[in-house]
CSV table of C-alpha atoms and ligand atoms in Angstrom, one decimal:
chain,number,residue,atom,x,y,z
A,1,UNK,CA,107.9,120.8,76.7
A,2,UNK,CA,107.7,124.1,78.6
A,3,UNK,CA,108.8,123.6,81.8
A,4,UNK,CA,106.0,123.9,84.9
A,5,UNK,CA,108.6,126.3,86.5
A,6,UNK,CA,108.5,129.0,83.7
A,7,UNK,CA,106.9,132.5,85.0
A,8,UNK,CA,107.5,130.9,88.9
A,9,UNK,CA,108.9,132.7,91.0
A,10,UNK,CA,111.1,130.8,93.5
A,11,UNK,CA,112.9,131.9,97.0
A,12,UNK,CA,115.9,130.2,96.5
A,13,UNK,CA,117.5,129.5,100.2
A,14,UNK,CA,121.1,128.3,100.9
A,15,UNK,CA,122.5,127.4,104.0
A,16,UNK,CA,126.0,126.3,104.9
A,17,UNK,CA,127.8,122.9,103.2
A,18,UNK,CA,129.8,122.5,100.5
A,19,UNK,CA,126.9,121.6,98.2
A,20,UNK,CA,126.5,125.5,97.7
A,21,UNK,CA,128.7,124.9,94.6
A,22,UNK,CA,126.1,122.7,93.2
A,23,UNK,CA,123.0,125.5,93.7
A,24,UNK,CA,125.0,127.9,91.7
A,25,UNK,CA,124.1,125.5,88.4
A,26,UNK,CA,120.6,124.9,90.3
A,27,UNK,CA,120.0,128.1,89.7
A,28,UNK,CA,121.2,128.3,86.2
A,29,UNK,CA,119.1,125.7,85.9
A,30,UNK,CA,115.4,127.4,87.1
A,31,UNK,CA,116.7,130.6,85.2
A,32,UNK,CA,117.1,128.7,82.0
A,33,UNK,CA,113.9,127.2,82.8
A,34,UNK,CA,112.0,130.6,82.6
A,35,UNK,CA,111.4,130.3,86.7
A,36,UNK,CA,112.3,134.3,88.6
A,37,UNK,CA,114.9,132.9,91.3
A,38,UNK,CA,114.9,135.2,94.7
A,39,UNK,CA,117.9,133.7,96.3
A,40,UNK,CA,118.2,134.5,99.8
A,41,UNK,CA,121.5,133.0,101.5
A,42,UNK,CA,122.4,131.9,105.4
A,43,UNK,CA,125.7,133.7,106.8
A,44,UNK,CA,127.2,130.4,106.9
A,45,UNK,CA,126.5,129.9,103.2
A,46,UNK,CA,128.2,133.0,102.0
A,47,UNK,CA,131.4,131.1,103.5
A,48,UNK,CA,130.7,128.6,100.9
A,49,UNK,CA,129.9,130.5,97.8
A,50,UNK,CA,129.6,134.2,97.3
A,51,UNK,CA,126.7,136.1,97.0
A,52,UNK,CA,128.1,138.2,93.8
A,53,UNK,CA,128.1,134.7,92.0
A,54,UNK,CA,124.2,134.2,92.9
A,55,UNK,CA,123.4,137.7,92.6
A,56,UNK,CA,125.1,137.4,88.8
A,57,UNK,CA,123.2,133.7,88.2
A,58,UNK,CA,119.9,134.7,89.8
A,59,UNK,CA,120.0,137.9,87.7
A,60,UNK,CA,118.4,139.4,91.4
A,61,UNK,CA,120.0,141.1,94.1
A,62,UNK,CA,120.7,138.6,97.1
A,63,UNK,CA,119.7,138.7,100.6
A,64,UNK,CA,121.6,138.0,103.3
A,65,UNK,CA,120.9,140.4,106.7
A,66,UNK,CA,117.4,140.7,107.9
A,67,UNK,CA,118.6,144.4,108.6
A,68,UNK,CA,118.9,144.4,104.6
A,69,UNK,CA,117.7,148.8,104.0
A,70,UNK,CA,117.2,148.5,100.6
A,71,UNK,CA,114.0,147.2,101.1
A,72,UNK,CA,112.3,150.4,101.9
A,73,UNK,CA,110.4,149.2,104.8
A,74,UNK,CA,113.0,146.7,106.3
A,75,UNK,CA,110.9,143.6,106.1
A,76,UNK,CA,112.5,141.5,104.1
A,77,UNK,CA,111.1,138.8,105.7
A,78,UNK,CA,107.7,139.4,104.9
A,79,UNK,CA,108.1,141.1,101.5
A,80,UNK,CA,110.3,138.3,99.7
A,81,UNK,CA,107.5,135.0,99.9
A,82,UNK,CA,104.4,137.7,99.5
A,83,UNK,CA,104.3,136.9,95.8
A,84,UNK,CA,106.1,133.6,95.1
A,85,UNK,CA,105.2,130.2,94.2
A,86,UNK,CA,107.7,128.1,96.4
A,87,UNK,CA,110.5,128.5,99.0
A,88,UNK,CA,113.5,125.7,97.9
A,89,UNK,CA,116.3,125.0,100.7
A,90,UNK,CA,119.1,123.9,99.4
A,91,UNK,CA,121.2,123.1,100.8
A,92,UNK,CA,119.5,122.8,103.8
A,93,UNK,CA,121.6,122.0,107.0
A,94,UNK,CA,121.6,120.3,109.7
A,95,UNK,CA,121.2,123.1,111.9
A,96,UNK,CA,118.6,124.8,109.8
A,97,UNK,CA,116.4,121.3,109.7
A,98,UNK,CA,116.6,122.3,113.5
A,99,UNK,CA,115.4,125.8,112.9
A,100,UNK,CA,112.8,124.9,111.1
A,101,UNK,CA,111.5,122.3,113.3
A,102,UNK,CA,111.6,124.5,116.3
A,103,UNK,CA,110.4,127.5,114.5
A,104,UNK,CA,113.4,129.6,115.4
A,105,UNK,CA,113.5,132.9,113.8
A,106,UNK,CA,117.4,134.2,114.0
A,107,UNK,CA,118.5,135.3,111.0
A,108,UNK,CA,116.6,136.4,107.7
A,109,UNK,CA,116.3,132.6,106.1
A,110,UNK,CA,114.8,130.9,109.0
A,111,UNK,CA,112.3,134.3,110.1
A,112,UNK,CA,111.4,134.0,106.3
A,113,UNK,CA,110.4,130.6,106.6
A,114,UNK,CA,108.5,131.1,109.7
A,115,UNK,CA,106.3,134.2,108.1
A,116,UNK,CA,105.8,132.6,104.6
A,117,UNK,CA,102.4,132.5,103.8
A,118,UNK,CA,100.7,129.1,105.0
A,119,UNK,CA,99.8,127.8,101.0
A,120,UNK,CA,103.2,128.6,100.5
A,121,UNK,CA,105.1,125.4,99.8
A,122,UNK,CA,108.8,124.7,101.6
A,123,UNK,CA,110.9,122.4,99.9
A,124,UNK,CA,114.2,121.4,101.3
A,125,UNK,CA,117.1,119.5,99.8
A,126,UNK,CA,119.4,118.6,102.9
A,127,UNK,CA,122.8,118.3,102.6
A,128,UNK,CA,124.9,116.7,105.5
A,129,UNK,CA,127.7,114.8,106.5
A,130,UNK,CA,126.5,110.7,107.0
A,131,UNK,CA,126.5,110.9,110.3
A,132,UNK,CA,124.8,114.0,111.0
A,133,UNK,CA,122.0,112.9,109.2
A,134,UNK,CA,121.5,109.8,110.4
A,135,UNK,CA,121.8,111.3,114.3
A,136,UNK,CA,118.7,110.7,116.3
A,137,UNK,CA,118.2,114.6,116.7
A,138,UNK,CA,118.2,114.9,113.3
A,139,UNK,CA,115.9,112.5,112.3
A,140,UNK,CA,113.5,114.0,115.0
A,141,UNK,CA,113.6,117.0,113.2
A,142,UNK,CA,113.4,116.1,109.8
A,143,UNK,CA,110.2,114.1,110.5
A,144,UNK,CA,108.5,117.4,112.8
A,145,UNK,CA,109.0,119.1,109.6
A,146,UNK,CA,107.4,116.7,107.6
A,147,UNK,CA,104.8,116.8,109.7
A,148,UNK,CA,104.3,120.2,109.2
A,149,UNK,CA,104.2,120.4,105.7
A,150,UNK,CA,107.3,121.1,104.5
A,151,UNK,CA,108.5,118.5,101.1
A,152,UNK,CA,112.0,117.0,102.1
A,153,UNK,CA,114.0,115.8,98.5
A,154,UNK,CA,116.3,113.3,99.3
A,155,UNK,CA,119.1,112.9,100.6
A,156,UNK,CA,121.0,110.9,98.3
A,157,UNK,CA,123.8,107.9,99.6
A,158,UNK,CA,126.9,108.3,97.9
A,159,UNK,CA,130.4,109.6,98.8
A,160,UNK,CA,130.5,112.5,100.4
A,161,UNK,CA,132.7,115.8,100.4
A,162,UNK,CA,134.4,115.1,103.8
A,163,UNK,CA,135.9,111.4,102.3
A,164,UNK,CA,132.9,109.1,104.2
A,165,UNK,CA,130.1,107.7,102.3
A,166,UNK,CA,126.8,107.0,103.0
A,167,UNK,CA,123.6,108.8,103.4
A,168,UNK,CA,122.8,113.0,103.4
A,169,UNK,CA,124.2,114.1,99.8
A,170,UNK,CA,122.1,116.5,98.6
A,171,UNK,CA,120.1,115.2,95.4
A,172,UNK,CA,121.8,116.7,92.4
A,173,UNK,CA,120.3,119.4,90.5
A,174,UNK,CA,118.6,117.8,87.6
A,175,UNK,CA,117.4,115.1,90.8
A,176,UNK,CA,116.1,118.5,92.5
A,177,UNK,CA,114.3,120.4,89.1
A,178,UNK,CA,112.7,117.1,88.6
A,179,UNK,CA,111.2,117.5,92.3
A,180,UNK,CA,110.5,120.9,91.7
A,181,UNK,CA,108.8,120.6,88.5
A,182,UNK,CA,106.5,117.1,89.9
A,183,UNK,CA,105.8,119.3,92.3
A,184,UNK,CA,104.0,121.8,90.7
A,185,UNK,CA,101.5,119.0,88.8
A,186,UNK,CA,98.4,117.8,90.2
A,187,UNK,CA,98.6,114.6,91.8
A,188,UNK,CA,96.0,112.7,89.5
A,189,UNK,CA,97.5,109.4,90.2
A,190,UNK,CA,98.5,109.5,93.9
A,191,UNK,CA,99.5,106.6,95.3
A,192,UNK,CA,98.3,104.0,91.8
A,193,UNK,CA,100.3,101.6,91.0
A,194,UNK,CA,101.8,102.1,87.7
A,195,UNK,CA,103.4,99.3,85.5
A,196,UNK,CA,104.7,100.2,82.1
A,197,UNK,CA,106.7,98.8,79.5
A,198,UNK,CA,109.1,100.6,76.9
A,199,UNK,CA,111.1,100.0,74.3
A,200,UNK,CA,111.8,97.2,72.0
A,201,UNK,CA,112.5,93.7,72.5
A,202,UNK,CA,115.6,91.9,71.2
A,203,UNK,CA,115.5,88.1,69.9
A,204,UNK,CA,118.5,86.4,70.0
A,205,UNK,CA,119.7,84.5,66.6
A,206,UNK,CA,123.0,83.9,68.3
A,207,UNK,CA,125.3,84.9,71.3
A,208,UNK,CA,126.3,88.2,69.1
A,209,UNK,CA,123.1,88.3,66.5
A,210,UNK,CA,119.7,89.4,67.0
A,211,UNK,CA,116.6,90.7,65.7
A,212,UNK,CA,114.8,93.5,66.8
A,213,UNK,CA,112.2,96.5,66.4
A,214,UNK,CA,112.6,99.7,65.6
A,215,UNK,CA,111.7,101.8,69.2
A,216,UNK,CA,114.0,104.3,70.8
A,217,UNK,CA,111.6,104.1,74.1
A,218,UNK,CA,111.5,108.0,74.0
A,219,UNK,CA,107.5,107.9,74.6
A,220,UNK,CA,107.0,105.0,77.1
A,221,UNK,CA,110.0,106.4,79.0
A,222,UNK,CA,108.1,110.0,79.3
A,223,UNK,CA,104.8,108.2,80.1
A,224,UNK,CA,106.5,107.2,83.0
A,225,UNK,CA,107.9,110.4,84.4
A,226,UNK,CA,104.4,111.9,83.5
A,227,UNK,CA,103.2,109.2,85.7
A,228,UNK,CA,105.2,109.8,88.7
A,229,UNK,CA,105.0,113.3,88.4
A,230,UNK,CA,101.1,112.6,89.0
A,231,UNK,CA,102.0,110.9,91.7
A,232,UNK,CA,102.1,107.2,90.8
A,233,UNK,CA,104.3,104.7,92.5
A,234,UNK,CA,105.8,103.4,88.8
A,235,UNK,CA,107.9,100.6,87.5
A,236,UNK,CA,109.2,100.7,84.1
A,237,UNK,CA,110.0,97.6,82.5
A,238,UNK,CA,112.6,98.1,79.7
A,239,UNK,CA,114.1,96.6,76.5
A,240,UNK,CA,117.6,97.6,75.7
A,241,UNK,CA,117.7,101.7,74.6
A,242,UNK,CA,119.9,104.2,75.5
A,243,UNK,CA,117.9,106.8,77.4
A,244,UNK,CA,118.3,107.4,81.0
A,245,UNK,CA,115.6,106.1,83.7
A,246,UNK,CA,113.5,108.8,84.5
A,247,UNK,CA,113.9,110.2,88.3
A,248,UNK,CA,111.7,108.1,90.9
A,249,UNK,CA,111.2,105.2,88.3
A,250,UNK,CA,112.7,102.0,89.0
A,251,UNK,CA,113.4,100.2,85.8
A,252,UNK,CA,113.8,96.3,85.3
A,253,UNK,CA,116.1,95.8,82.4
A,254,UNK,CA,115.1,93.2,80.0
A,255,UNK,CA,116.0,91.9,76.7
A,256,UNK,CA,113.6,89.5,75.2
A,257,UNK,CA,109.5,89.5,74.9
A,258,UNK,CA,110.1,86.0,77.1
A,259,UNK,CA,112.1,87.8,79.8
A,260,UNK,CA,109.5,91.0,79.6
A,261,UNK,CA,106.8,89.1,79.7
A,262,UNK,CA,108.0,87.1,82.4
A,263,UNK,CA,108.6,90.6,84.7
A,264,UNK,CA,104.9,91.9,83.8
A,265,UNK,CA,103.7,88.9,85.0
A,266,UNK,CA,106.2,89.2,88.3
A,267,UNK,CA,104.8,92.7,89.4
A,268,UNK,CA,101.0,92.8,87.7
A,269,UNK,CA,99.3,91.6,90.8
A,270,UNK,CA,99.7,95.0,92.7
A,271,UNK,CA,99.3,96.9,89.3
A,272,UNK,CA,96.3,99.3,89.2
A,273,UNK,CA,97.2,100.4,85.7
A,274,UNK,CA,99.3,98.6,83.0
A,275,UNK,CA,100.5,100.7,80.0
A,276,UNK,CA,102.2,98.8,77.4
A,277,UNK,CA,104.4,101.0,74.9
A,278,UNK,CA,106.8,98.7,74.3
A,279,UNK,CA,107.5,97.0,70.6
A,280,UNK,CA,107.4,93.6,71.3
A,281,UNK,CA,108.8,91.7,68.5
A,282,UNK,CA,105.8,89.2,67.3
A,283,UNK,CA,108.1,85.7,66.5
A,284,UNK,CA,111.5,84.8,68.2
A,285,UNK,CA,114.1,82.4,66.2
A,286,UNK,CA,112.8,79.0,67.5
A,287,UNK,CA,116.5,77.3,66.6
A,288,UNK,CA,118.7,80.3,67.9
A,289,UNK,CA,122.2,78.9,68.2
A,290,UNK,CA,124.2,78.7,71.8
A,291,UNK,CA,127.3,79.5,69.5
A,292,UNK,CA,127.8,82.0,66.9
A,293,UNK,CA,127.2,80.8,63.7
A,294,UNK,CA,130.0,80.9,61.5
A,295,UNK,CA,130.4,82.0,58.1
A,296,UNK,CA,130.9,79.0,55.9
A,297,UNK,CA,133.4,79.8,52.6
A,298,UNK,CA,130.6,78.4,50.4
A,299,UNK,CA,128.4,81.5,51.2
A,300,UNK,CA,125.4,79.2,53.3
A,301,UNK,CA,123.1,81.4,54.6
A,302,UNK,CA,121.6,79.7,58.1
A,303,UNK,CA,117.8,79.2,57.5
A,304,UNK,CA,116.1,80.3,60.6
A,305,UNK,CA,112.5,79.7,62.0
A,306,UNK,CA,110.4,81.9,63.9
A,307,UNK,CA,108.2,81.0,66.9
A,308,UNK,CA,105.0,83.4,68.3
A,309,UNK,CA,106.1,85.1,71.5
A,310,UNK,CA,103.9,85.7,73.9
A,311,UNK,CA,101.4,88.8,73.7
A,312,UNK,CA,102.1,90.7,77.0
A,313,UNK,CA,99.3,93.1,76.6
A,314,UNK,CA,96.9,90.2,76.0
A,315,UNK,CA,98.0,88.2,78.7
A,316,UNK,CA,97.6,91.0,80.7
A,317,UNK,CA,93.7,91.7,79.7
A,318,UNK,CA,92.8,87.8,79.8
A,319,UNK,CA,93.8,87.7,84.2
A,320,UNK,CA,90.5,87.4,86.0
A,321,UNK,CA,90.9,90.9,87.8
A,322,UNK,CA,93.1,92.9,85.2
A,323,UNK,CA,94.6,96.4,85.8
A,324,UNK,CA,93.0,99.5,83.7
A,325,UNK,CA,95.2,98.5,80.6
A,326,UNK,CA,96.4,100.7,77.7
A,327,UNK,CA,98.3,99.4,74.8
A,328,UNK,CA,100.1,101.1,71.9
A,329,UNK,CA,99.5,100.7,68.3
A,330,UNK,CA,102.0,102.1,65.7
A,331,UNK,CA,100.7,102.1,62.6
A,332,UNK,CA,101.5,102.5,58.5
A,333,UNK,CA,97.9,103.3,57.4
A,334,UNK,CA,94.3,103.5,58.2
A,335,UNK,CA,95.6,104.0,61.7
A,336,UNK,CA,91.2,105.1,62.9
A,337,UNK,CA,90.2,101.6,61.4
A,338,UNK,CA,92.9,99.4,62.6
A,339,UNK,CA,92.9,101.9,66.1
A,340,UNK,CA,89.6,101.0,66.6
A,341,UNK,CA,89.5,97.2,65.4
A,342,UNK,CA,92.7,96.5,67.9
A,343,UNK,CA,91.4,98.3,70.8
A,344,UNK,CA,88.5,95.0,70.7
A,345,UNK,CA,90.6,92.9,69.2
A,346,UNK,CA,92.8,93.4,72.6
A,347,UNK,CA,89.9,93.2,75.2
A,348,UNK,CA,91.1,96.6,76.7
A,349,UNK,CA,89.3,100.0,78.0
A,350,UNK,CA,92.1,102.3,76.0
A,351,UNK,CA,94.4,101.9,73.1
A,352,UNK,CA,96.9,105.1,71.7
A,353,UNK,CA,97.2,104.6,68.3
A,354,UNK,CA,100.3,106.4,66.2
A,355,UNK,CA,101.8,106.1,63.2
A,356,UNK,CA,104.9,104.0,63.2
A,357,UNK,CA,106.9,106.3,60.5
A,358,UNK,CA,106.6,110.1,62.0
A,359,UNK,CA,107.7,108.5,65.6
A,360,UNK,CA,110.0,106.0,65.7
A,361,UNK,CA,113.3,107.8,67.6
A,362,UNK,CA,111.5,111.5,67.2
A,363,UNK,CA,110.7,114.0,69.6
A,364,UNK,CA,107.8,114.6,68.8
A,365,UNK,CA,104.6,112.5,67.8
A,366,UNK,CA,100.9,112.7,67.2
A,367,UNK,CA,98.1,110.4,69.0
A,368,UNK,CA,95.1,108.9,68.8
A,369,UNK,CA,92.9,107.7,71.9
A,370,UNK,CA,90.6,105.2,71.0
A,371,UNK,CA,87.9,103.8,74.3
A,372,UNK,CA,84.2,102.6,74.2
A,373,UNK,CA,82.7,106.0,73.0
A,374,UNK,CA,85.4,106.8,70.0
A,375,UNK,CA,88.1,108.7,69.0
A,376,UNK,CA,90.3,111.3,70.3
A,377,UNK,CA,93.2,113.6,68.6
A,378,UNK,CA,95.8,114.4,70.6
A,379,UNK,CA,97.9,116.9,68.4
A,380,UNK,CA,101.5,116.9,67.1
A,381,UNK,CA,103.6,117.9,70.2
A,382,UNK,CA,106.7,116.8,71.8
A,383,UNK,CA,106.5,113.1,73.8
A,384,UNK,CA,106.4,114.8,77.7
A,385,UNK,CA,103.8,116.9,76.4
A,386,UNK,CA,101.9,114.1,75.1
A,387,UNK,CA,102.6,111.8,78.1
A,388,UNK,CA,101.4,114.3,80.2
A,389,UNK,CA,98.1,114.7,78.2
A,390,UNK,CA,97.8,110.7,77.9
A,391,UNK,CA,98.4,110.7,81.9
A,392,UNK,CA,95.7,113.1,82.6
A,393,UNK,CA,93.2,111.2,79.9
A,394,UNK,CA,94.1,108.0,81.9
A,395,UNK,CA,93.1,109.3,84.9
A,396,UNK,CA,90.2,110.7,84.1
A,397,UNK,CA,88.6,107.5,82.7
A,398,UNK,CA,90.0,105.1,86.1
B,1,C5P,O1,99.4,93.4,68.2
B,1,C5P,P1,100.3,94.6,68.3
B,1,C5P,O2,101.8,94.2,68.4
B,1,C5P,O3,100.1,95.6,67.2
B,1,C5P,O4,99.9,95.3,69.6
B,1,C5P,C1,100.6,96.4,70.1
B,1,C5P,C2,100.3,96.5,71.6
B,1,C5P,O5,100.4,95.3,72.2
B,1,C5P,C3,101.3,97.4,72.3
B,1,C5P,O6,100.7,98.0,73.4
B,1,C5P,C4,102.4,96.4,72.7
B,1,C5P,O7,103.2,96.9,73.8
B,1,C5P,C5,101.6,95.2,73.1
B,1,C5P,N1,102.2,93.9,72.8
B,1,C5P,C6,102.6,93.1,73.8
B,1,C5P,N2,103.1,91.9,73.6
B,1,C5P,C7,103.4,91.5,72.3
B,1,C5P,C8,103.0,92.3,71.3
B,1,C5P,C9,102.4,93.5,71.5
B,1,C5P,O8,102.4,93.5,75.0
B,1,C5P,N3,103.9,90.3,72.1
């Protein structure tokens, strides 16, 4: 997918903590990314890291002295925000948080800040010792900058470059480009509730055996970043794969339909939208053994029998006040007839209809929308891309 950060041009502020070594491959990062990085750096940061090595990453000259002359009329202050998209902090101190809160203007980052154009957007990622963050002075200011407008990432809790632990590690890059880039999309789920399962299920024949379907969760997982990037509060409910949870997603873990089906059920009262992606295998093994079955020297072969599991999706339609609910359909054929018949069939508004073959563990995929009034293509593209497009269909028809 091409990144919402390409052709953006970002003012890329460090102030002084250790996390400066971190921003270097930040910056990398939004380069690689296609985004113009501006970095402008603290005098306290250049302690930290050196402004040759941003000046070399960035690709741009850095800023460090509001007395900077090679701007020709000496205001950097004003001339570096005129024409960019966002201001990113990070680290942001302590002391700056302070700054910003009291709208001090002593050095060239903070008067910056101040001057920036009011649609400019300020995002901070602080960085801070555990104790200086959780300081009573400190919160105060982080939440006056809130209240002004200004989009604090994190902290994270963790261990911390001084040997304590707890909160006010700054979020790490990837954490911080995937704030960026949600960012820069429109918020057309703010504040739904999101519930979406992904992956396949695995039915246990034994302690060590199982059977399973073929679903590497690559699409439901980037339905659910898509979501939260539109602003959705999500939960992703998972069968075993080997992606990583997407950033701001909790994800429940699950192996079975039984056990999935169970946790949709747990959450779907506060749901306003229920996606299921997942590949829910249709029969468990009704006499799955508490011991693994051995292998007898005759050559038996055990002789298993299946049992329906439950259908999630279904379950999910037949409540008295259902969420907007979308299922999934993966196909081999005649994927407009069948698309169509299991959207009824199903009792639900919207059903995404691919073809099992071209998808399973790609990149890339093509869809199908079926609702009420037809059919819609969604062309081959890669699975964000797609999400993102599914996303935006989804909320245009809640
Ligand atoms: O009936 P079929 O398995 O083709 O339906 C696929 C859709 O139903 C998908 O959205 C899938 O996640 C959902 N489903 C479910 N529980 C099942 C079987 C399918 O939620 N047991």
């Amino acid at each position: 997918m091409i990144s919402r950060l390409a052709g953006k041009k970002i003012v890329l502020g460090l102030t002084g903590g250790i996390a400066c070594y971190k921003v270097a491959d930040l910056c990398r990062s939004l380069i690689k990314l296609g985004a113009q990085v501006q970095v402008v750096m603290t005098q306290s940061a250049t302690q930290f890291i050196t402004p040759v090595t941003m000046q070399a990453l960035s690709g741009n000259v850095v800023y460090t002295d509001q007395w900077d002359a090679r701007i020709t009329n000496n205001m950097p202050h004003i001339d570096l925000t005129r024409d960019a998209d966002a201001i990113l902090i990070a680290p942001c101190s302590t002391n700056f948080i302070y700054k910003l809160a009291h709208g001090a203007c002593d050095d060239l980052l903070s008067t910056l800040c101040i001057a920036r154009p009011a649609t400019l957007p300020l995002f901070i990622a602080p960085a801070m010792n555990v104790e200086m963050w959780s300081n009573a002075a400190t919160q105060r200011n982080v939440a006056q900058v809130k209240q002004d407008g200004v989009n604090v990432f994190g902290p994270a809790a963790g261990d911390q470059a001084c040997g304590e632990t707890g909160m006010g590690r700054m979020l790490e890059p990837e954490q911080i480009l995937a704030e960026l880039e949600a960012a820069f999309q429109a918020k057309t789920l703010a504040g739904k509730r999101v519930l979406i399962t992904a992956g396949p299920t695995f039915e246990a024949i034994d302690p060590v055996r199982g059977i399973t379907n073929l679903s590497s969760g690559k699409m439901g997982y980037a339905i659910a970043q898509a979501a939260w990037e539109a602003g959705a509060i999500v939960t992703l409910i998972s069968g075993p794969t080997a992606l990583n949870t997407p950033y701001g997603v909790p994800r429940l873990q699950v192996q079975s339909a039984q056990q999935m089906h169970d946790a949709v059920m747990a959450q779907i009262g506060a749901q306003d939208i229920f996606i299921a992606v997942a590949a829910v295998a249709d029969w468990r093994v009704a006499n799955a053994s508490d011991q693994k079955i051995k292998k007898t020297s005759e050559g038996d072969t055990p002789q298993l029998t299946f049992t329906p599991n439950p259908d999630i999706l279904a379950s999910v339609a037949a409540l008295a006040k259902p969420p907007y609910c979308v299922g999934f359909a993966a196909e081999s054929e005649n994927l407009l007839a069948y698309g169509a018949a299991k959207r009824i069939k199903k009792n639900i508004p919207l059903l995404v209809g691919n073809i099992g073959h071209q998808t399973f563990g790609k990149d890339e995929n093509e869809l199908v929308l079926f609702d009420a009034d037809g059919h819609q293509a969604l062309p081959k593209a890669d699975k964000q891309t797609l999400a993102n497009q599914l996303i935006t269909e989804i909320s245009k028809r809640i």
